[in-house]
CSV table of C-alpha atoms in Angstrom, one decimal:
chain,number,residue,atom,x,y,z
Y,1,UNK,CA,193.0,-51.8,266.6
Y,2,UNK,CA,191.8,-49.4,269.2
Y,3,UNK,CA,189.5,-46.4,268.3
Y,4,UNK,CA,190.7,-43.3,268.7
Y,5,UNK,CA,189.5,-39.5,268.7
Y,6,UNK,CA,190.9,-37.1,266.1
Y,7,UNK,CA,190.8,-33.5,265.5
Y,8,UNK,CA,192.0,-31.8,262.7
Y,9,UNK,CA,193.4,-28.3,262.8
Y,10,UNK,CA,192.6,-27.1,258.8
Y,11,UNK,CA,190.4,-30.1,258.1
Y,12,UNK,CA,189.9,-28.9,254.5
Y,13,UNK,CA,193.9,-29.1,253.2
Y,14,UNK,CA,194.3,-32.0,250.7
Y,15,UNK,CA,196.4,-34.0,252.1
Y,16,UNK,CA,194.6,-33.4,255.9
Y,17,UNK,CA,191.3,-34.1,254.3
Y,18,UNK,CA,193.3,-37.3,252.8
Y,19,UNK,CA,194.1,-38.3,256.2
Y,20,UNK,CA,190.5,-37.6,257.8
Y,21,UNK,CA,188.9,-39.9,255.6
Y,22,UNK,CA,191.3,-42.4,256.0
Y,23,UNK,CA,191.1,-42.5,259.8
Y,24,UNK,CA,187.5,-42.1,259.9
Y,25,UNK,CA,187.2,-45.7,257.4
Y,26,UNK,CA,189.2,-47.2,259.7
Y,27,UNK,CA,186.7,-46.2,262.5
Y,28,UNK,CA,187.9,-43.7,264.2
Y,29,UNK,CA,186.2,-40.8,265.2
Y,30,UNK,CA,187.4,-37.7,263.4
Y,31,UNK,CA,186.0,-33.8,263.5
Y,32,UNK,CA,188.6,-30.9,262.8
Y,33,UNK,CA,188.4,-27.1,262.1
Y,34,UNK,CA,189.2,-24.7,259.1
Y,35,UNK,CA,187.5,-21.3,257.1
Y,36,UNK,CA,184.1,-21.2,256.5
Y,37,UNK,CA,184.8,-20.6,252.8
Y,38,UNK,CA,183.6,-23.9,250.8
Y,39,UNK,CA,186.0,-25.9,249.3
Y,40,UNK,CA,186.2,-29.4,246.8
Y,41,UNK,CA,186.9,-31.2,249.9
Y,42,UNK,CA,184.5,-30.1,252.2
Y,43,UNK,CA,181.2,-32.5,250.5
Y,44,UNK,CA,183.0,-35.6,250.9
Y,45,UNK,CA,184.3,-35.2,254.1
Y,46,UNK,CA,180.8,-34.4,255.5
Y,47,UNK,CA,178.9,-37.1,253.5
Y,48,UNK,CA,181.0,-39.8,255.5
Y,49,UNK,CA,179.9,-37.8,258.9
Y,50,UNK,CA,183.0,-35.9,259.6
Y,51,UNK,CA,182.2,-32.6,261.3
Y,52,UNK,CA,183.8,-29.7,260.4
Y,53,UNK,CA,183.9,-26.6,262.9
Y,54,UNK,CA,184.7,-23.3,262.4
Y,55,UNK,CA,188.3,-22.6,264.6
Y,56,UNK,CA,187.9,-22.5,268.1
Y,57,UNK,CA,189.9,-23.8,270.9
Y,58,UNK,CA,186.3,-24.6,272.7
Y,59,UNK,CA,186.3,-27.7,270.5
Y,60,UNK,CA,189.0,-29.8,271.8
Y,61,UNK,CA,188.2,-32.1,274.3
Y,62,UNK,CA,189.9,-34.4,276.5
Y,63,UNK,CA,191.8,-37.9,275.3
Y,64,UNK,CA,191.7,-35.8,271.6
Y,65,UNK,CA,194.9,-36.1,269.2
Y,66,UNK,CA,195.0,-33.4,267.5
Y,67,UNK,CA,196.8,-33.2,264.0
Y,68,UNK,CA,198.3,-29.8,263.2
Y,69,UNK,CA,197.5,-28.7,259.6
Y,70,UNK,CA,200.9,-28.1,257.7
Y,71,UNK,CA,199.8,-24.0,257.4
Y,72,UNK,CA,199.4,-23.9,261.4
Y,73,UNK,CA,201.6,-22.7,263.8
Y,74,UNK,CA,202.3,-23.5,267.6
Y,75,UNK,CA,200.1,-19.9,267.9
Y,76,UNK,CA,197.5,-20.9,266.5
Y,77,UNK,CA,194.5,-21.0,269.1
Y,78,UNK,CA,193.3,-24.3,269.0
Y,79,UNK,CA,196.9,-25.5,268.4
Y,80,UNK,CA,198.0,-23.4,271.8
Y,81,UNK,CA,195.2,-24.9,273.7
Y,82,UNK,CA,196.2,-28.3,273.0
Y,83,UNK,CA,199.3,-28.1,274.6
Y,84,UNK,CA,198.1,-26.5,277.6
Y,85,UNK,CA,195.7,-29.5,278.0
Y,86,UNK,CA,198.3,-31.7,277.7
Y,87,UNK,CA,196.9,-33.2,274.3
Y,88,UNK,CA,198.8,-35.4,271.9
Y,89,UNK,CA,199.8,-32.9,269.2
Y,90,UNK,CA,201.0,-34.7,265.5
Y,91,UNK,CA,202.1,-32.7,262.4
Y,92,UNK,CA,200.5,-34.2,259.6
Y,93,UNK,CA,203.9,-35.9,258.2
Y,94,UNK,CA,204.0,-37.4,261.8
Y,95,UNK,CA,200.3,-38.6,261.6
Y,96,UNK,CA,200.9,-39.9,258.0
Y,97,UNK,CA,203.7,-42.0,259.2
Y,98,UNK,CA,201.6,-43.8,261.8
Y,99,UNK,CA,200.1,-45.3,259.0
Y,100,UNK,CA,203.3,-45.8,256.7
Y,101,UNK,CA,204.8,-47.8,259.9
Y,102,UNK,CA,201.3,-49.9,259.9
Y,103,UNK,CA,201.0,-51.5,256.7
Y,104,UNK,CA,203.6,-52.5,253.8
Y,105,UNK,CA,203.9,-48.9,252.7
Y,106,UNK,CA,204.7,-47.3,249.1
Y,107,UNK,CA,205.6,-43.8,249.2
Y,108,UNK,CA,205.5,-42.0,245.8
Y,109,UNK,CA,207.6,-38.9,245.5
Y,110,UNK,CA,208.7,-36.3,242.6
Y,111,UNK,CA,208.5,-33.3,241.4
Y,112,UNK,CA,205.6,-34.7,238.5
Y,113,UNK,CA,203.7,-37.5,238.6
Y,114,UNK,CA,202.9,-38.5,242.5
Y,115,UNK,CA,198.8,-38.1,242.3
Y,116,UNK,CA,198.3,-40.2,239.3
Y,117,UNK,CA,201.1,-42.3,240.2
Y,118,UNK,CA,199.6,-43.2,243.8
Y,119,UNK,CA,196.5,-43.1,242.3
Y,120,UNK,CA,197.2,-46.0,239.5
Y,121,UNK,CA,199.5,-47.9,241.7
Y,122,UNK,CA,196.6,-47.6,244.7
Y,123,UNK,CA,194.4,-48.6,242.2
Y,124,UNK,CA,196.4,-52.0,241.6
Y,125,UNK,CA,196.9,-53.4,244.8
Y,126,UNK,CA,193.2,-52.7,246.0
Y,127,UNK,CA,192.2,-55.4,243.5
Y,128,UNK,CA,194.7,-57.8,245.2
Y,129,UNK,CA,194.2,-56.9,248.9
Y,130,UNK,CA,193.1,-54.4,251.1
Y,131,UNK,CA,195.0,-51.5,250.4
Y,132,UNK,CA,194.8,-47.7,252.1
Y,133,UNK,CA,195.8,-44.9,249.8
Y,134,UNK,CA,196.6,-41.3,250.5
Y,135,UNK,CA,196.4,-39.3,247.1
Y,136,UNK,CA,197.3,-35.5,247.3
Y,137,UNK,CA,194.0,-34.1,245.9
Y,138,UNK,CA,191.7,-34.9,248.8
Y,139,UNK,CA,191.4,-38.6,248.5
Y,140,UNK,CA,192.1,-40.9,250.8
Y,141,UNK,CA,190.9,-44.9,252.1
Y,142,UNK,CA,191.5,-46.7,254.6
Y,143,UNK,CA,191.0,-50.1,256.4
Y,144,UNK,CA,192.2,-51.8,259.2
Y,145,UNK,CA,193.4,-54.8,258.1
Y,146,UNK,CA,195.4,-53.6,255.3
Y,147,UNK,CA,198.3,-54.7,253.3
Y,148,UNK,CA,199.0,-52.2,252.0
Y,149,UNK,CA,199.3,-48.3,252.1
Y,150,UNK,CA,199.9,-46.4,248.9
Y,151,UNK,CA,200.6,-42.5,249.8
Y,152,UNK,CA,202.3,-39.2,248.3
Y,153,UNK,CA,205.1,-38.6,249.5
Y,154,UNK,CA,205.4,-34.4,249.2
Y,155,UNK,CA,209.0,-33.1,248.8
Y,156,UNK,CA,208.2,-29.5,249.8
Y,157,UNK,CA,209.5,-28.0,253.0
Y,158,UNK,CA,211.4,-31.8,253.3
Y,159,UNK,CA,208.0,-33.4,255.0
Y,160,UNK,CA,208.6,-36.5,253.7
Y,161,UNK,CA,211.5,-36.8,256.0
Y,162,UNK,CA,209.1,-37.4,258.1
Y,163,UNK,CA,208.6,-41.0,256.4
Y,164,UNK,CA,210.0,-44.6,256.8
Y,165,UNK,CA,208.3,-46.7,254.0
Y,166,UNK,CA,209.1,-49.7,252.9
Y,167,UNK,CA,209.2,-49.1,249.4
Y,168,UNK,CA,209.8,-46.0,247.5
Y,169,UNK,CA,208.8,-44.9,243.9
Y,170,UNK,CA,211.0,-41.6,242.3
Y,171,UNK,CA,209.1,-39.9,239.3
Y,172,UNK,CA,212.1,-37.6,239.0
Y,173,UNK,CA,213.7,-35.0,240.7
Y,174,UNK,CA,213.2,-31.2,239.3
Y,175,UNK,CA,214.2,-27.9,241.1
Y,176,UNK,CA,210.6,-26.9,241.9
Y,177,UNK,CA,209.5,-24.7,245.1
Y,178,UNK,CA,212.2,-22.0,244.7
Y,179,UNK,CA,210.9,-20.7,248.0
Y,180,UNK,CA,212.2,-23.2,250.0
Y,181,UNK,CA,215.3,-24.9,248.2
Y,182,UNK,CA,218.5,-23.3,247.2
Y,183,UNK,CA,219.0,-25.1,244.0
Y,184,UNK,CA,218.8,-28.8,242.1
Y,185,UNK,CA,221.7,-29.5,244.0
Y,186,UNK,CA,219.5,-29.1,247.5
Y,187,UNK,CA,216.3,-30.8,246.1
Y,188,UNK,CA,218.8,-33.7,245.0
Y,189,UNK,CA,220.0,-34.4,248.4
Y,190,UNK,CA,216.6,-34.3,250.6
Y,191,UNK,CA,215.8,-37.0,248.0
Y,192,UNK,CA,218.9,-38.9,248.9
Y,193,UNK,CA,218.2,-38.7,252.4
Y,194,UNK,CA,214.8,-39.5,251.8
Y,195,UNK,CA,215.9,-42.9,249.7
Y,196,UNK,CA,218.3,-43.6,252.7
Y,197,UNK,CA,214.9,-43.7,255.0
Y,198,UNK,CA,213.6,-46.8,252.8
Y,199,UNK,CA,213.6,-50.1,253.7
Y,200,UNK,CA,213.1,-52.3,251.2
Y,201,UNK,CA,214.4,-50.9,247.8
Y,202,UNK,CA,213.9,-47.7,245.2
Y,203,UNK,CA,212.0,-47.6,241.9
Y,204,UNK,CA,213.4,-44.3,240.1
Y,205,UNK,CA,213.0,-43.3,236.7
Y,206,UNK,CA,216.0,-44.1,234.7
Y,207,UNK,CA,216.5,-40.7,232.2
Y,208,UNK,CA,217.0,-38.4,235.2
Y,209,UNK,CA,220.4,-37.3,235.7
Y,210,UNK,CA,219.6,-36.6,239.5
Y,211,UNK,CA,218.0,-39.9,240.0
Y,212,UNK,CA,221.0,-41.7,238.7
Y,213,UNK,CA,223.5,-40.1,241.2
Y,214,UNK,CA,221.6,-41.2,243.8
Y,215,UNK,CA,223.6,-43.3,246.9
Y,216,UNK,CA,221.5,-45.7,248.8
Y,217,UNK,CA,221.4,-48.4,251.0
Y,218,UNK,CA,219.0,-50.2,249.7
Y,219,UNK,CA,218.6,-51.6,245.6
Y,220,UNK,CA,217.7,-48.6,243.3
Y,221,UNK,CA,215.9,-50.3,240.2
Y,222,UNK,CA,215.7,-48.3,237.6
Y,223,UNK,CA,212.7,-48.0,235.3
Y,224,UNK,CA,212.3,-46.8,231.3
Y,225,UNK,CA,212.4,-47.2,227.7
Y,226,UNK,CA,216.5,-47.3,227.4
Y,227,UNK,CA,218.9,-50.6,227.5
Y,228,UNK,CA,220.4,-49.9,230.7
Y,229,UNK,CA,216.6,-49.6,232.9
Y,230,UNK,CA,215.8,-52.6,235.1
Y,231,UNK,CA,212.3,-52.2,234.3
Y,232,UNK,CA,211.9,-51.7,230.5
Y,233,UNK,CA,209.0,-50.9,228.1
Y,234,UNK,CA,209.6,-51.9,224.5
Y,235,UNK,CA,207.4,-52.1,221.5
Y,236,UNK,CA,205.5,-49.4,222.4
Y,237,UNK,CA,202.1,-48.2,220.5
Y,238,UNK,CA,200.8,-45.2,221.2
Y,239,UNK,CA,197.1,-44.6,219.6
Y,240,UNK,CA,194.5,-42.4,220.3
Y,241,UNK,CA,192.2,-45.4,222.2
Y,242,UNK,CA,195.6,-45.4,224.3
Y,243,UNK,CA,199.1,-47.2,224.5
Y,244,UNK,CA,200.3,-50.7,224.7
Y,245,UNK,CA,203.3,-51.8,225.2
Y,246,UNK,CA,205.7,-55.0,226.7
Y,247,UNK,CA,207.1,-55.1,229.8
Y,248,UNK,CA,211.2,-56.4,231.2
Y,249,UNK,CA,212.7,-56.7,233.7
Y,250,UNK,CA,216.4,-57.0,232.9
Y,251,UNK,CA,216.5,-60.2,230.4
Y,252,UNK,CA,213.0,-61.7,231.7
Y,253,UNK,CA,209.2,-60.2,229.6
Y,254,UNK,CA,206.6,-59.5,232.0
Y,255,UNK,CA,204.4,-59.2,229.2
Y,256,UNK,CA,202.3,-57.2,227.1
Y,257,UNK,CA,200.2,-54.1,228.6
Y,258,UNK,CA,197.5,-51.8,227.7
Y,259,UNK,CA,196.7,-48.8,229.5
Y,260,UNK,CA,193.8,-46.1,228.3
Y,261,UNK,CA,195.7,-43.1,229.3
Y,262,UNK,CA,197.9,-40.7,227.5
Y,263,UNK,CA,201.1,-39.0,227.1
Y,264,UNK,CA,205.0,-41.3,227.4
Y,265,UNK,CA,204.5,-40.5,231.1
Y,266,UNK,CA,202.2,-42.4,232.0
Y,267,UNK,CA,204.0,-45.2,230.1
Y,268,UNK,CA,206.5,-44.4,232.8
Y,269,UNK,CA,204.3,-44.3,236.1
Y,270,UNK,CA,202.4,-47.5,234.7
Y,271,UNK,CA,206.4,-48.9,234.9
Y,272,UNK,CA,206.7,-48.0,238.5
Y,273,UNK,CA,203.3,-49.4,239.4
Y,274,UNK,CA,204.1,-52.7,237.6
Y,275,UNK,CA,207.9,-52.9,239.0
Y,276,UNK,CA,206.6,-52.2,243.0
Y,277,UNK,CA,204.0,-54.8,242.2
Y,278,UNK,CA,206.4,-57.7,240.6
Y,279,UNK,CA,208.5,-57.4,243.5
Y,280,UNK,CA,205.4,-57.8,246.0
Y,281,UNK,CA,204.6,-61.0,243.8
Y,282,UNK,CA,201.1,-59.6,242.5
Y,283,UNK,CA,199.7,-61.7,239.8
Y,284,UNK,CA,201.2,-60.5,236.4
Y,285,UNK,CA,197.6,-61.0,235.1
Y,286,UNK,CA,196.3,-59.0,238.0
Y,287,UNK,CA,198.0,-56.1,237.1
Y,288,UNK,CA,197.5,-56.0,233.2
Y,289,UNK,CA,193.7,-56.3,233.9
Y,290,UNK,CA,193.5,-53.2,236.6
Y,291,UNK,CA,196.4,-51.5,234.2
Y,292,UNK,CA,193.8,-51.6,231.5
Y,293,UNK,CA,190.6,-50.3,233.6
Y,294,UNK,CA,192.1,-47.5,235.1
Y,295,UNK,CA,190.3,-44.0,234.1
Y,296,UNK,CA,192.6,-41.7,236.1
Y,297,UNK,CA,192.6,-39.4,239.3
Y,298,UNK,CA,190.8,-35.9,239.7
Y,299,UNK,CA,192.2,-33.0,238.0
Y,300,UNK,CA,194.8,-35.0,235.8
Y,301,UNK,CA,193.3,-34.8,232.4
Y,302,UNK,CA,189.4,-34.9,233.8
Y,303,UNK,CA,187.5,-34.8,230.1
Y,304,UNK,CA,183.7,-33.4,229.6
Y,305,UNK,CA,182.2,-32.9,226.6
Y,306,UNK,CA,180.3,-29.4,226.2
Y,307,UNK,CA,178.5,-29.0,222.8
Y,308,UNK,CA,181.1,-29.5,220.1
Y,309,UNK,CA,184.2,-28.9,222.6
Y,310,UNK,CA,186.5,-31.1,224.7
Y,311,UNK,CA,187.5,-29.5,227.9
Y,312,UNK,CA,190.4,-30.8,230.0
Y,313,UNK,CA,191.0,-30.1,233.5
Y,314,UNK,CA,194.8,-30.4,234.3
Y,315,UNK,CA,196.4,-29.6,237.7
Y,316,UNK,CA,199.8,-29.1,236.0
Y,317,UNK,CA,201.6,-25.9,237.0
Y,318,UNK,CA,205.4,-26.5,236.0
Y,319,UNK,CA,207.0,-27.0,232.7
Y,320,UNK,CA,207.7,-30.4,233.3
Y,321,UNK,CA,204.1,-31.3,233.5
Y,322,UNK,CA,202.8,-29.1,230.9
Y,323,UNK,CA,204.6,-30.4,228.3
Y,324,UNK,CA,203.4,-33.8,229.4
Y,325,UNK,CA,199.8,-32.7,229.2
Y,326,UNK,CA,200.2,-31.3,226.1
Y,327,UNK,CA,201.7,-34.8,224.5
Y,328,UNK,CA,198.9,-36.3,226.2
Y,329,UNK,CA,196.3,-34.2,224.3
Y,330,UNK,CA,198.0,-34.8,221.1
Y,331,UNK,CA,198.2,-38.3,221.1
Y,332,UNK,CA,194.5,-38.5,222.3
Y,333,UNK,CA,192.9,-35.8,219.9
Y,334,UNK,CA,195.9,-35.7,216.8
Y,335,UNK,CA,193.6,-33.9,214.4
Y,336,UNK,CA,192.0,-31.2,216.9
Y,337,UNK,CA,193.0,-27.5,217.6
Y,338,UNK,CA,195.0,-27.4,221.0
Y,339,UNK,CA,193.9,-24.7,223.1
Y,340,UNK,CA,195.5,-24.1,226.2
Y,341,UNK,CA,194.1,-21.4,229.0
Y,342,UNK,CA,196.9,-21.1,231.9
Y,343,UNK,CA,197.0,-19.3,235.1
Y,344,UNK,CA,200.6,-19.1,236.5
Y,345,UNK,CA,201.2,-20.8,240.0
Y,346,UNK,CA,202.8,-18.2,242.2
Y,347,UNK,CA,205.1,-15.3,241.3
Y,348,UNK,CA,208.3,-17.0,242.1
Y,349,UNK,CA,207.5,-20.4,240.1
Y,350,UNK,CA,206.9,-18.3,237.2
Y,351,UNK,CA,210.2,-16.3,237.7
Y,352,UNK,CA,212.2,-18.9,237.8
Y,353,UNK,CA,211.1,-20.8,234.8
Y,354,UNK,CA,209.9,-17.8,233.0
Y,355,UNK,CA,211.7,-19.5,229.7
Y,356,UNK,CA,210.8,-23.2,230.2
Y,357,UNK,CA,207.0,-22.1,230.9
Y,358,UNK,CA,207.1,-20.5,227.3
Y,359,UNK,CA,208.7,-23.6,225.6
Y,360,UNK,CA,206.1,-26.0,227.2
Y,361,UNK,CA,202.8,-23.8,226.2
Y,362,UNK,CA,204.1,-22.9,222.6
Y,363,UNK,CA,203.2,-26.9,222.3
Y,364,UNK,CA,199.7,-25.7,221.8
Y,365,UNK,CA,197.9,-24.2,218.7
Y,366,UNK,CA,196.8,-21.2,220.8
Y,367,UNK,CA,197.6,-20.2,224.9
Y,368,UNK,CA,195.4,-17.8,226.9
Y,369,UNK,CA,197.3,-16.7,230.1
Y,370,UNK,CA,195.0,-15.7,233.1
Y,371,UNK,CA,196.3,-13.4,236.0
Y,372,UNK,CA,198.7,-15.0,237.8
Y,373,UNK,CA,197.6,-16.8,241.3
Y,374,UNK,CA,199.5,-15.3,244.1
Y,375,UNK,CA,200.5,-17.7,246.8
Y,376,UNK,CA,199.8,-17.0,250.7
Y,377,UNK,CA,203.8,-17.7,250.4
Y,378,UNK,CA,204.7,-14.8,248.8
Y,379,UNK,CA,202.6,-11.7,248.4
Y,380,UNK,CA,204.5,-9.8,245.1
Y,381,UNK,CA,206.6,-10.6,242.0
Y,382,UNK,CA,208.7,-9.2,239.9
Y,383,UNK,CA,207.6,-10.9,236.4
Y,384,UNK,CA,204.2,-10.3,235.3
Y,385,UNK,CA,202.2,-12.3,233.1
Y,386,UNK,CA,203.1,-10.1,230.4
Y,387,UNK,CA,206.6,-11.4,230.4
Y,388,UNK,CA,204.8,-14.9,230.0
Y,389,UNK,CA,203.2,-13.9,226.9
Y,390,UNK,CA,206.3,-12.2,225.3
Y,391,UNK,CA,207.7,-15.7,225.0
Y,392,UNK,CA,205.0,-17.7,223.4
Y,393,UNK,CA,203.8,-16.7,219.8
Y,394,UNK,CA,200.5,-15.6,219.2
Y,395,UNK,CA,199.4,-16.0,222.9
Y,396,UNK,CA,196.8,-13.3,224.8
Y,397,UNK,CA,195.9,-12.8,227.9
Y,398,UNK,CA,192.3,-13.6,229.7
Y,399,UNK,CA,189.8,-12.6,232.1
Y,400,UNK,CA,186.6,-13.5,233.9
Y,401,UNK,CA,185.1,-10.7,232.2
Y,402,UNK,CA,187.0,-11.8,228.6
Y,403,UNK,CA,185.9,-15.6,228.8
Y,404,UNK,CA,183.6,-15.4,225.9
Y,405,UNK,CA,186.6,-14.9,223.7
Y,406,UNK,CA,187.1,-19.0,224.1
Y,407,UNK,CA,183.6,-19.2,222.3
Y,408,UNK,CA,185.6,-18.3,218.7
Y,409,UNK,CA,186.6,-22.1,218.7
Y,410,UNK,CA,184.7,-25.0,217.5
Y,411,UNK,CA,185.4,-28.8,217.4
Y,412,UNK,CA,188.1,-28.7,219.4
Y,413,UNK,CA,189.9,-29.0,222.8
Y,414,UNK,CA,190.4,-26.6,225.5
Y,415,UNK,CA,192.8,-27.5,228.4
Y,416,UNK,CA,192.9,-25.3,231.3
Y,417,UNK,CA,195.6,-25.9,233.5
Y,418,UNK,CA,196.8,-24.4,236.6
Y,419,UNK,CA,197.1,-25.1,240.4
Y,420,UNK,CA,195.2,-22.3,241.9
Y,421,UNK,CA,191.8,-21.3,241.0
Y,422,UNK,CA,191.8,-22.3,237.2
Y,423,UNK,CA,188.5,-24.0,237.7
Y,424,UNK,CA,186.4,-20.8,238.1
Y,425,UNK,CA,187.8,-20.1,234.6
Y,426,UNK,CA,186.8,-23.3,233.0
Y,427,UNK,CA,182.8,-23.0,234.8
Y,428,UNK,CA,182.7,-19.6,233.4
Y,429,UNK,CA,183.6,-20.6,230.0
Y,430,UNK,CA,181.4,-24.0,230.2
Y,431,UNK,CA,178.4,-21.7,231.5
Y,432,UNK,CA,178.5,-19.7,228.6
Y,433,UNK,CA,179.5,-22.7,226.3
Y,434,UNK,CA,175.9,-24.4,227.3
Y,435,UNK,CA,174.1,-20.7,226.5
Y,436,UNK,CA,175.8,-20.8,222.8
């Protein structure tokens, strides 16, 4: 494979980061541009010898593709430069599906459930053959002789359009970013259209309604714990060291599979992973034995220990996934207090499930409720936090200045969850955790 010359236009993104590292393993040269604030991405990128420049169109250079961060416009300096040097210019979907066209390609979509599902199923196949994997929190591998390429495959503002894989995984289908779709109805169909793209055949999850109405042109199997599922998990054990459970497919037992992770979702993505792998004829073996070694993917349930306390670190920031986090920490810790510190993803998120948000987090023995973390899409609201709190019994609100309240509990486990900048919450609280 020839090398090329990349240049990343907001370097630091997730999924560009994703990409960077997985062009520069395959050994091509890669630099980009973003803020000179510090982010989670920025150590690994530099530690494999990607440079990363502060934006100016002065860095581009001849025979350079550039890909254009998702947040970048055509005005955009650097961007505008680029085409008046005649560069190649990508989007990232467009640069992601370079590689989804290269390799036998699994894209993982759904409202819930891509990272850790990419993550497991990337996991998997990497012990059967050299796999490249593009997970949505900043990690990505590649390699050039591949067989495989694991990636997410993000629903928002329809960029998976963009992608032509050969098999697709569907976690489930929920109205989420209420900025950009009209209704259930609208996220339903750019799923459709999205299943129409694939080449090979669909693995959906079989309780969800929208999943089900689903019109293809390629096999839709259907994965879950009910009779009429393709892919079937029965005899299922769910115990604090984890769950195990057997595996069918239609009349046929795959066998029996342990997995040390937590919460009947993860049941479910370990389905999919185990479904896309039967049909690729992986070893049966092979799977159970990378099934049961798996630890799980950054910011999905991370666990440290801090004097008598176990903190969680959860990305989830919808209803959906709450409530899965939640059965997750019961099953793991059954006879420990559930504490739960949330900061609200975006004003409109919140507005629009306003209810569902208070059913989720009145799962937990006790929820704080940080400010709420305003997105560069929107810049006001009309629901406060307040109106959060007025749905879940016994629930206060918290602030950087009021983390020592969390020092009350002992022996038990404090989850804070949220997609924006949650974790400045849990360093505070672990600081002053240590000091106790």
């Amino acid at each position: 494979m020839t090398k090329k010359s990349y240049y990343f236009v907001g370097i630091k993104g997730t999924g560009m980061a994703s990409l960077a590292r997985i062009l520069n393993d395959q050994g091509n040269h890669v630099e980009g541009s973003d803020i000179e604030k510090k982010t989670f991405t920025q150590g690994p990128l530099e530690r494999v010898g990607i440079k990363i420049h502060n934006f100016d169109p002065a860095n581009l250079k001849d025979g350079m593709i550039v890909i254009q961060g998702n947040a970048f416009g055509d005005d955009q300096p650097e961007i505008k430069r680029a085409h008046e040097m005649g560069l190649t210019v990508l989007s990232y979907p467009e640069a992601v599906e370079e590689q989804v066209a290269r390799y036998t390609s699994i894209g993982i979509a759904g409202a819930h459930g891509k990272t850790s599902t990419t993550g497991l199923l990337s996991h998997v196949l990497h012990a059967v053959a050299p796999t490249g994997y593009l997970i949505g929190d900043g990690v990505g591998h590649g390699e050039p002789d591949a067989r495989f390429f694991v990636f997410e495959a993000d629903e928002y503002r329809d960029h998976f359009l963009a992608y032509h894989p050969d098999y697709a995984i569907m976690t489930n289908i929920d109205f989420d970013h209420p900025d950009y779709f009209k209704d259930i109805d609208d996220v339903r169909a750019s799923f459709e259209q999205y299943g129409k793209q694939v080449k090979k055949a669909v693995f959906a999850w079989g309780d969800d309604e929208n999943l089900r109405k689903l019109k293809l042109d390629v096999p839709i199997y259907y994965y879950g714990t009910g009779d009429k599922d393709d892919f079937r998990a029965a005899n299922i054990q769910r115990k604090p060291s984890g769950s195990t459970f057997d595996v069918y497919f239609r009349d046929k037992k795959l066998g029996t599979f342990t997995i040390h992770l937590y919460g009947e979702h993860s049941i479910l993505n370990s389905l999919a992973v185990i479904a896309v792998s039967y049909m690729e004829k992986v070893d049966l073996e092979v799977i159970a034995d990378e099934l049961a070694n798996f630890s799980g993917v950054k910011r999905r349930f991370s666990e440290t220990d801090v004097a008598d306390m176990k903190i969680i670190d959860d990305y989830a920031h919808h209803p959906s996934e709450i409530k899965a986090t939640l059965d997750a920490a019961r099953q793991k810790f059954p006879d420990r207090k559930i504490i739960t510190v949330f900061q609200p993803h975006t004003y409109s998120r919140l507005a629009a499930y306003l209810d569902d948000f208070g059913k989720s987090l009145s799962r937990a023995d006790k929820v704080f409720v940080t400010p709420i973390f305003g997105s560069i899409r929107e810049h006001s609201g009309n629901v406060s936090r307040m109106d959060l709190e007025d749905r879940i019994p016994g629930s206060a609100n918290i602030e950087m200045d009021s983390i020592k309240q969390l020092l009350d509990y002992h022996n038990a486990v404090i989850i804070f969850m949220g997609a924006g900048d949650i974790p400045k919450y849990e360093d505070a609280y672990k600081k002053l955790l240590a000091q106790r």
